[in-house]
PDB file of C-alpha atoms and ligand atoms in Angstrom:
ATOM      1  CA  MET A  15     114.578  63.714 139.322  1.00  0.00           C
ATOM      2  CA  SER A  16     111.402  62.409 140.950  1.00  0.00           C
ATOM      3  CA  ASN A  17     108.553  64.828 141.604  1.00  0.00           C
ATOM      4  CA  ASN A  18     109.382  64.914 145.306  1.00  0.00           C
ATOM      5  CA  ALA A  19     113.027  65.671 144.634  1.00  0.00           C
ATOM      6  CA  ASN A  20     111.958  68.349 142.171  1.00  0.00           C
ATOM      7  CA  ARG A  21     109.708  69.970 144.731  1.00  0.00           C
ATOM      8  CA  LEU A  22     112.447  69.868 147.363  1.00  0.00           C
ATOM      9  CA  PHE A  23     114.907  71.432 144.916  1.00  0.00           C
ATOM     10  CA  ASP A  24     112.401  74.192 144.088  1.00  0.00           C
ATOM     11  CA  LYS A  25     111.811  74.899 147.751  1.00  0.00           C
ATOM     12  CA  LEU A  26     115.505  75.057 148.575  1.00  0.00           C
ATOM     13  CA  SER A  27     116.396  77.274 145.618  1.00  0.00           C
ATOM     14  CA  ASP A  28     113.475  79.530 146.524  1.00  0.00           C
ATOM     15  CA  ARG A  29     114.679  79.873 150.089  1.00  0.00           C
ATOM     16  CA  LEU A  30     118.294  80.359 149.024  1.00  0.00           C
ATOM     17  CA  GLY A  31     117.174  83.019 146.558  1.00  0.00           C
ATOM     18  CA  ARG A  32     115.389  84.926 149.313  1.00  0.00           C
ATOM     19  CA  LEU A  33     118.343  84.708 151.669  1.00  0.00           C
ATOM     20  CA  LEU A  34     120.745  85.994 149.055  1.00  0.00           C
ATOM     21  CA  ALA A  35     118.433  88.693 147.855  1.00  0.00           C
ATOM     22  CA  SER A  36     117.419  90.705 150.869  1.00  0.00           C
ATOM     23  CA  ARG A  37     119.250  93.535 149.051  1.00  0.00           C
ATOM     24  CA  CYS A  38     117.906  95.140 145.878  1.00  0.00           C
ATOM     25  CA  LEU A  39     119.575  93.674 142.801  1.00  0.00           C
ATOM     26  CA  LEU A  40     119.780  97.111 141.189  1.00  0.00           C
ATOM     27  CA  CYS A  41     120.774  99.518 143.978  1.00  0.00           C
ATOM     28  CA  THR A  42     121.530  97.403 147.123  1.00  0.00           C
ATOM     29  CA  ALA A  43     118.825  99.157 149.215  1.00  0.00           C
ATOM     30  CA  SER A  44     116.843  96.668 151.250  1.00  0.00           C
ATOM     31  CA  ALA A  45     114.409  94.799 149.057  1.00  0.00           C
ATOM     32  CA  ASP A  46     111.173  92.895 149.311  1.00  0.00           C
ATOM     33  CA  ARG A  47     110.932  89.185 148.613  1.00  0.00           C
ATOM     34  CA  HIS A  48     111.229  89.794 144.874  1.00  0.00           C
ATOM     35  CA  SER A  49     114.729  91.243 145.282  1.00  0.00           C
ATOM     36  CA  LEU A  50     113.972  94.722 144.005  1.00  0.00           C
ATOM     37  CA  CYS A  51     113.318  97.762 146.194  1.00  0.00           C
ATOM     38  CA  THR A  52     110.106  99.757 145.785  1.00  0.00           C
ATOM     39  CA  GLU A  53     111.833 102.664 144.026  1.00  0.00           C
ATOM     40  CA  CYS A  54     113.688 100.496 141.533  1.00  0.00           C
ATOM     41  CA  LEU A  55     110.490  98.571 140.845  1.00  0.00           C
ATOM     42  CA  GLU A  56     108.628 101.816 140.129  1.00  0.00           C
ATOM     43  CA  ASP A  57     111.398 103.046 137.838  1.00  0.00           C
ATOM     44  CA  LEU A  58     111.514  99.924 135.670  1.00  0.00           C
ATOM     45  CA  PRO A  59     110.728 100.473 131.971  1.00  0.00           C
ATOM     46  CA  TRP A  60     107.242  98.967 132.324  1.00  0.00           C
ATOM     47  CA  LEU A  61     105.394  98.227 129.116  1.00  0.00           C
ATOM     48  CA  ASP A  62     102.493 100.385 130.183  1.00  0.00           C
ATOM     49  CA  MET A  63     101.729 102.074 126.864  1.00  0.00           C
ATOM     50  CA  ALA A  64      99.520 100.912 123.955  1.00  0.00           C
ATOM     51  CA  VAL A  65     101.010  97.813 122.328  1.00  0.00           C
ATOM     52  CA  CYS A  66     100.326  95.545 119.353  1.00  0.00           C
ATOM     53  CA  ARG A  67      97.622  93.002 120.302  1.00  0.00           C
ATOM     54  CA  ILE A  68      99.756  90.225 118.820  1.00  0.00           C
ATOM     55  CA  CYS A  69     103.456  90.966 119.318  1.00  0.00           C
ATOM     56  CA  ALA A  70     103.317  93.544 122.156  1.00  0.00           C
ATOM     57  CA  HIS A  71     105.412  96.096 120.277  1.00  0.00           C
ATOM     58  CA  PRO A  72     104.628  99.639 121.500  1.00  0.00           C
ATOM     59  CA  LEU A  73     102.202 101.524 119.243  1.00  0.00           C
ATOM     60  CA  PRO A  74     100.776 105.067 119.282  1.00  0.00           C
ATOM     61  CA  ALA A  75      97.286 103.543 119.815  1.00  0.00           C
ATOM     62  CA  PRO A  76      95.991 100.026 120.570  1.00  0.00           C
ATOM     63  CA  GLY A  77      95.729  97.785 117.498  1.00  0.00           C
ATOM     64  CA  ILE A  78      97.869  95.480 115.389  1.00  0.00           C
ATOM     65  CA  CYS A  79     101.267  96.650 114.171  1.00  0.00           C
ATOM     66  CA  GLY A  80     102.189  96.882 110.489  1.00  0.00           C
ATOM     67  CA  ARG A  81     104.623  94.007 110.717  1.00  0.00           C
ATOM     68  CA  CYS A  82     102.052  91.601 112.213  1.00  0.00           C
ATOM     69  CA  ILE A  83      99.574  92.619 109.482  1.00  0.00           C
ATOM     70  CA  ALA A  84     102.124  92.163 106.673  1.00  0.00           C
ATOM     71  CA  GLU A  85     103.533  88.872 107.984  1.00  0.00           C
ATOM     72  CA  PRO A  86     101.278  87.407 110.683  1.00  0.00           C
ATOM     73  CA  PRO A  87     103.372  85.417 113.170  1.00  0.00           C
ATOM     74  CA  HIS A  88     102.431  81.836 114.102  1.00  0.00           C
ATOM     75  CA  TYR A  89     101.916  82.780 117.757  1.00  0.00           C
ATOM     76  CA  ASP A  90      98.656  84.412 118.812  1.00  0.00           C
ATOM     77  CA  HIS A  91      99.730  86.794 121.507  1.00  0.00           C
ATOM     78  CA  VAL A  92     102.674  87.993 123.591  1.00  0.00           C
ATOM     79  CA  THR A  93     102.478  88.932 127.266  1.00  0.00           C
ATOM     80  CA  ALA A  94     105.465  91.083 128.238  1.00  0.00           C
ATOM     81  CA  ALA A  95     106.222  92.951 131.443  1.00  0.00           C
ATOM     82  CA  CYS A  96     108.709  95.602 130.386  1.00  0.00           C
ATOM     83  CA  ARG A  97     110.583  97.206 127.529  1.00  0.00           C
ATOM     84  CA  TYR A  98     114.097  95.888 127.098  1.00  0.00           C
ATOM     85  CA  ALA A  99     115.824  99.017 128.381  1.00  0.00           C
ATOM     86  CA  PHE A 100     117.987 100.295 131.238  1.00  0.00           C
ATOM     87  CA  PRO A 101     118.353  99.036 133.920  1.00  0.00           C
ATOM     88  CA  LEU A 102     116.447  95.830 133.187  1.00  0.00           C
ATOM     89  CA  ASP A 103     118.634  94.993 130.171  1.00  0.00           C
ATOM     90  CA  GLY A 104     121.713  94.806 132.408  1.00  0.00           C
ATOM     91  CA  LEU A 105     119.903  92.690 134.980  1.00  0.00           C
ATOM     92  CA  ILE A 106     118.795  90.212 132.299  1.00  0.00           C
ATOM     93  CA  GLN A 107     122.313  90.083 130.838  1.00  0.00           C
ATOM     94  CA  SER A 108     123.867  89.394 134.243  1.00  0.00           C
ATOM     95  CA  TYR A 109     121.274  86.674 134.856  1.00  0.00           C
ATOM     96  CA  LYS A 110     121.800  85.032 131.505  1.00  0.00           C
ATOM     97  CA  TYR A 111     125.533  85.344 130.986  1.00  0.00           C
ATOM     98  CA  GLY A 112     126.940  86.408 134.366  1.00  0.00           C
ATOM     99  CA  GLY A 113     125.590  83.557 136.462  1.00  0.00           C
ATOM    100  CA  ARG A 114     123.512  85.893 138.652  1.00  0.00           C
ATOM    101  CA  LEU A 115     120.877  83.211 139.196  1.00  0.00           C
ATOM    102  CA  VAL A 116     119.208  85.034 142.045  1.00  0.00           C
ATOM    103  CA  ALA A 117     117.756  87.438 139.460  1.00  0.00           C
ATOM    104  CA  GLY A 118     115.549  84.652 138.012  1.00  0.00           C
ATOM    105  CA  PRO A 119     112.775  84.801 140.612  1.00  0.00           C
ATOM    106  CA  ALA A 120     112.869  88.625 140.522  1.00  0.00           C
ATOM    107  CA  LEU A 121     112.459  88.650 136.730  1.00  0.00           C
ATOM    108  CA  ALA A 122     109.671  86.065 136.755  1.00  0.00           C
ATOM    109  CA  ALA A 123     107.871  88.049 139.460  1.00  0.00           C
ATOM    110  CA  LEU A 124     107.654  91.044 137.103  1.00  0.00           C
ATOM    111  CA  LEU A 125     105.734  89.004 134.548  1.00  0.00           C
ATOM    112  CA  ALA A 126     103.535  86.628 136.545  1.00  0.00           C
ATOM    113  CA  PRO A 127     100.939  89.221 137.682  1.00  0.00           C
ATOM    114  CA  ARG A 128     100.373  90.249 134.040  1.00  0.00           C
ATOM    115  CA  ILE A 129      99.298  86.784 132.941  1.00  0.00           C
ATOM    116  CA  ARG A 130      95.511  86.655 132.746  1.00  0.00           C
ATOM    117  CA  THR A 131      94.703  83.076 131.726  1.00  0.00           C
ATOM    118  CA  ARG A 132      96.213  79.786 132.797  1.00  0.00           C
ATOM    119  CA  PRO A 133      97.728  77.857 129.869  1.00  0.00           C
ATOM    120  CA  ASP A 134      97.430  74.053 129.585  1.00  0.00           C
ATOM    121  CA  LEU A 135     101.168  73.742 129.211  1.00  0.00           C
ATOM    122  CA  ILE A 136     104.274  75.920 129.556  1.00  0.00           C
ATOM    123  CA  LEU A 137     107.471  75.385 127.558  1.00  0.00           C
ATOM    124  CA  PRO A 138     110.763  77.253 127.558  1.00  0.00           C
ATOM    125  CA  ILE A 139     112.392  78.276 124.279  1.00  0.00           C
ATOM    126  CA  PRO A 140     114.877  75.406 124.089  1.00  0.00           C
ATOM    127  CA  LEU A 141     118.642  75.632 123.644  1.00  0.00           C
ATOM    128  CA  THR A 142     120.653  73.050 121.729  1.00  0.00           C
ATOM    129  CA  ALA A 143     122.486  70.531 123.917  1.00  0.00           C
ATOM    130  CA  ARG A 144     125.767  72.202 122.984  1.00  0.00           C
ATOM    131  CA  ARG A 145     124.618  75.721 123.925  1.00  0.00           C
ATOM    132  CA  LEU A 146     123.206  74.346 127.169  1.00  0.00           C
ATOM    133  CA  ARG A 147     126.584  72.841 128.073  1.00  0.00           C
ATOM    134  CA  GLU A 148     128.342  76.137 127.325  1.00  0.00           C
ATOM    135  CA  ARG A 149     125.951  78.282 129.340  1.00  0.00           C
ATOM    136  CA  GLY A 150     125.299  75.777 132.103  1.00  0.00           C
ATOM    137  CA  PHE A 151     121.571  76.461 132.302  1.00  0.00           C
ATOM    138  CA  ASN A 152     118.631  77.503 130.160  1.00  0.00           C
ATOM    139  CA  GLN A 153     117.437  80.847 131.510  1.00  0.00           C
ATOM    140  CA  ALA A 154     114.075  80.363 129.762  1.00  0.00           C
ATOM    141  CA  LEU A 155     113.516  77.048 131.553  1.00  0.00           C
ATOM    142  CA  GLU A 156     114.304  78.541 134.955  1.00  0.00           C
ATOM    143  CA  LEU A 157     111.811  81.345 134.299  1.00  0.00           C
ATOM    144  CA  ALA A 158     109.238  78.843 132.986  1.00  0.00           C
ATOM    145  CA  ARG A 159     109.533  76.762 136.159  1.00  0.00           C
ATOM    146  CA  ILE A 160     108.893  79.752 138.407  1.00  0.00           C
ATOM    147  CA  ILE A 161     105.954  80.954 136.304  1.00  0.00           C
ATOM    148  CA  GLY A 162     104.556  77.408 136.145  1.00  0.00           C
ATOM    149  CA  ARG A 163     104.581  77.247 139.938  1.00  0.00           C
ATOM    150  CA  GLU A 164     102.850  80.635 140.185  1.00  0.00           C
ATOM    151  CA  LEU A 165     100.124  79.629 137.709  1.00  0.00           C
ATOM    152  CA  ASN A 166      99.918  76.029 138.853  1.00  0.00           C
ATOM    153  CA  ALA A 167     100.451  74.936 135.248  1.00  0.00           C
ATOM    154  CA  PRO A 168     102.672  72.064 134.048  1.00  0.00           C
ATOM    155  CA  VAL A 169     106.058  72.835 132.504  1.00  0.00           C
ATOM    156  CA  ASP A 170     107.492  70.480 129.894  1.00  0.00           C
ATOM    157  CA  ALA A 171     111.139  71.140 129.068  1.00  0.00           C
ATOM    158  CA  GLY A 172     111.546  68.112 126.801  1.00  0.00           C
ATOM    159  CA  LEU A 173     108.603  68.463 124.449  1.00  0.00           C
ATOM    160  CA  CYS A 174     110.223  70.927 122.081  1.00  0.00           C
ATOM    161  CA  ILE A 175     113.915  70.573 121.313  1.00  0.00           C
ATOM    162  CA  LYS A 176     116.345  72.616 119.279  1.00  0.00           C
ATOM    163  CA  THR A 177     118.165  70.370 116.868  1.00  0.00           C
ATOM    164  CA  ARG A 178     120.790  72.639 115.385  1.00  0.00           C
ATOM    165  CA  ASP A 179     122.797  75.678 116.410  1.00  0.00           C
ATOM    166  CA  THR A 180     121.792  78.889 114.699  1.00  0.00           C
ATOM    167  CA  ALA A 181     123.709  82.134 114.309  1.00  0.00           C
ATOM    168  CA  PRO A 182     122.748  84.527 117.148  1.00  0.00           C
ATOM    169  CA  GLN A 183     119.621  86.316 115.961  1.00  0.00           C
ATOM    170  CA  THR A 184     120.787  89.660 117.359  1.00  0.00           C
ATOM    171  CA  ARG A 185     123.650  89.775 114.857  1.00  0.00           C
ATOM    172  CA  LEU A 186     121.436  89.216 111.831  1.00  0.00           C
ATOM    173  CA  PRO A 187     119.434  91.688 109.786  1.00  0.00           C
ATOM    174  CA  TRP A 188     115.713  91.298 110.462  1.00  0.00           C
ATOM    175  CA  LYS A 189     114.913  89.777 107.071  1.00  0.00           C
ATOM    176  CA  THR A 190     117.302  86.847 107.438  1.00  0.00           C
ATOM    177  CA  ARG A 191     116.221  85.941 110.977  1.00  0.00           C
ATOM    178  CA  ARG A 192     113.268  83.814 109.885  1.00  0.00           C
ATOM    179  CA  LYS A 193     115.423  81.871 107.476  1.00  0.00           C
ATOM    180  CA  ASN A 194     118.148  81.407 110.093  1.00  0.00           C
ATOM    181  CA  ILE A 195     115.770  79.804 112.585  1.00  0.00           C
ATOM    182  CA  ARG A 196     113.532  77.832 110.190  1.00  0.00           C
ATOM    183  CA  GLY A 197     113.579  74.081 110.838  1.00  0.00           C
ATOM    184  CA  ALA A 198     115.718  74.401 113.975  1.00  0.00           C
ATOM    185  CA  PHE A 199     113.040  73.036 116.356  1.00  0.00           C
ATOM    186  CA  VAL A 200     111.198  69.735 116.671  1.00  0.00           C
ATOM    187  CA  VAL A 201     108.123  69.015 118.803  1.00  0.00           C
ATOM    188  CA  LEU A 202     108.339  65.463 120.111  1.00  0.00           C
ATOM    189  CA  GLY A 203     104.730  64.816 121.044  1.00  0.00           C
ATOM    190  CA  SER A 204     101.167  65.936 120.567  1.00  0.00           C
ATOM    191  CA  VAL A 205      99.716  69.093 122.085  1.00  0.00           C
ATOM    192  CA  GLU A 206      96.301  68.441 120.523  1.00  0.00           C
ATOM    193  CA  GLY A 207      93.770  70.991 121.693  1.00  0.00           C
ATOM    194  CA  CYS A 208      96.198  72.715 124.083  1.00  0.00           C
ATOM    195  CA  HIS A 209      96.732  76.356 124.852  1.00  0.00           C
ATOM    196  CA  VAL A 210     100.505  76.480 125.073  1.00  0.00           C
ATOM    197  CA  ALA A 211     102.642  79.258 126.568  1.00  0.00           C
ATOM    198  CA  VAL A 212     106.278  79.604 125.525  1.00  0.00           C
ATOM    199  CA  VAL A 213     108.669  81.421 127.858  1.00  0.00           C
ATOM    200  CA  ASP A 214     111.746  83.456 126.981  1.00  0.00           C
ATOM    201  CA  ASP A 215     113.621  86.281 128.670  1.00  0.00           C
ATOM    202  CA  VAL A 216     113.586  88.783 125.798  1.00  0.00           C
ATOM    203  CA  LEU A 217     111.537  89.105 122.609  1.00  0.00           C
ATOM    204  CA  THR A 218     113.214  90.991 119.783  1.00  0.00           C
ATOM    205  CA  THR A 219     111.727  90.256 116.348  1.00  0.00           C
ATOM    206  CA  GLY A 220     109.711  87.277 117.541  1.00  0.00           C
ATOM    207  CA  ALA A 221     111.133  85.109 114.719  1.00  0.00           C
ATOM    208  CA  THR A 222     112.237  82.394 117.162  1.00  0.00           C
ATOM    209  CA  LEU A 223     108.932  82.395 119.037  1.00  0.00           C
ATOM    210  CA  SER A 224     107.046  82.271 115.741  1.00  0.00           C
ATOM    211  CA  GLU A 225     109.046  79.259 114.533  1.00  0.00           C
ATOM    212  CA  VAL A 226     108.433  77.388 117.809  1.00  0.00           C
ATOM    213  CA  ALA A 227     104.732  78.309 117.564  1.00  0.00           C
ATOM    214  CA  ARG A 228     104.596  77.009 113.977  1.00  0.00           C
ATOM    215  CA  ASN A 229     105.844  73.612 115.179  1.00  0.00           C
ATOM    216  CA  LEU A 230     103.473  73.582 118.159  1.00  0.00           C
ATOM    217  CA  LYS A 231     100.482  74.315 115.907  1.00  0.00           C
ATOM    218  CA  ARG A 232     101.499  71.512 113.579  1.00  0.00           C
ATOM    219  CA  ALA A 233     101.484  69.293 116.687  1.00  0.00           C
ATOM    220  CA  GLY A 234      97.901  70.334 117.435  1.00  0.00           C
ATOM    221  CA  ALA A 235      98.140  73.432 119.673  1.00  0.00           C
ATOM    222  CA  VAL A 236      95.049  75.629 119.370  1.00  0.00           C
ATOM    223  CA  SER A 237      96.849  78.718 120.592  1.00  0.00           C
ATOM    224  CA  VAL A 238     100.381  79.773 121.434  1.00  0.00           C
ATOM    225  CA  THR A 239     101.192  82.696 123.698  1.00  0.00           C
ATOM    226  CA  GLY A 240     104.674  84.068 124.339  1.00  0.00           C
ATOM    227  CA  TYR A 241     105.560  84.986 127.911  1.00  0.00           C
ATOM    228  CA  VAL A 242     108.558  87.317 127.964  1.00  0.00           C
ATOM    229  CA  ILE A 243     110.077  89.489 130.640  1.00  0.00           C
ATOM    230  CA  ALA A 244     111.138  92.218 128.231  1.00  0.00           C
ATOM    231  CA  ARG A 245     110.264  93.302 124.727  1.00  0.00           C
ATOM    232  CA  THR A 246     112.615  95.349 122.554  1.00  0.00           C
ATOM    233  CA  ALA A 247     110.977  98.447 121.190  1.00  0.00           C
ATOM    234  CA  SER A 248     113.229  99.911 118.548  1.00  0.00           C
ATOM    235  CA  ARG A 249     112.057  99.361 114.994  1.00  0.00           C
TER     236      ARG A 249
HETATM  237 ZN1   ZN B  30     116.712  99.338 144.321  1.00  0.00          ZN
HETATM  238 ZN1   ZN B  31     102.727  93.244 116.132  1.00  0.00          ZN
END
């Protein structure tokens, strides 16, 4: 699509999203433009406690968690809005697997105000072509597009690709997740000197984000930040 067509598409989907979402996505009370009512917004499992400076896992006090000290990830930092818990988990699931696309702008709106610096480039965690055909869309790309518009930062969906299917990380024990994902991504250009942000809906162990970050750093990125809507918090 040309840039103009892209902009028109964004505008239309934005407007459609607002029309469809004058009701709260969680309780059907009337909602603001982000599709969640004030009470549901307040009750979200916000990540408002001390967290690891690198991976954003909740901690009793600010610092770096034991796992990031023992095995430092390739990314530098994670910005997350919430814990992956009720009722946000259900909303993310219905967005990702239930075709509830109107939740995308609402989810991105939870994260955008927490982002402090503008990256040079935003990428989604890519899906393989096969997974993309099955699911019909890449939820991370849709979120990246909305966040890119908010931050006025470019989004490149084709720079990093996933070249092979991997077993779903959630079904694997933590120790085998790194191995499962290793070598599954390729960066197709240079990001020399860039601060790159990588978007995903949920961060669990961070093994996928770390592997993407490893490839981006090999391609010249000076820093890699993860932008995620929700962070699991159950080690
Ligand atoms: Zn509500
Ligand atoms: Zn950590």
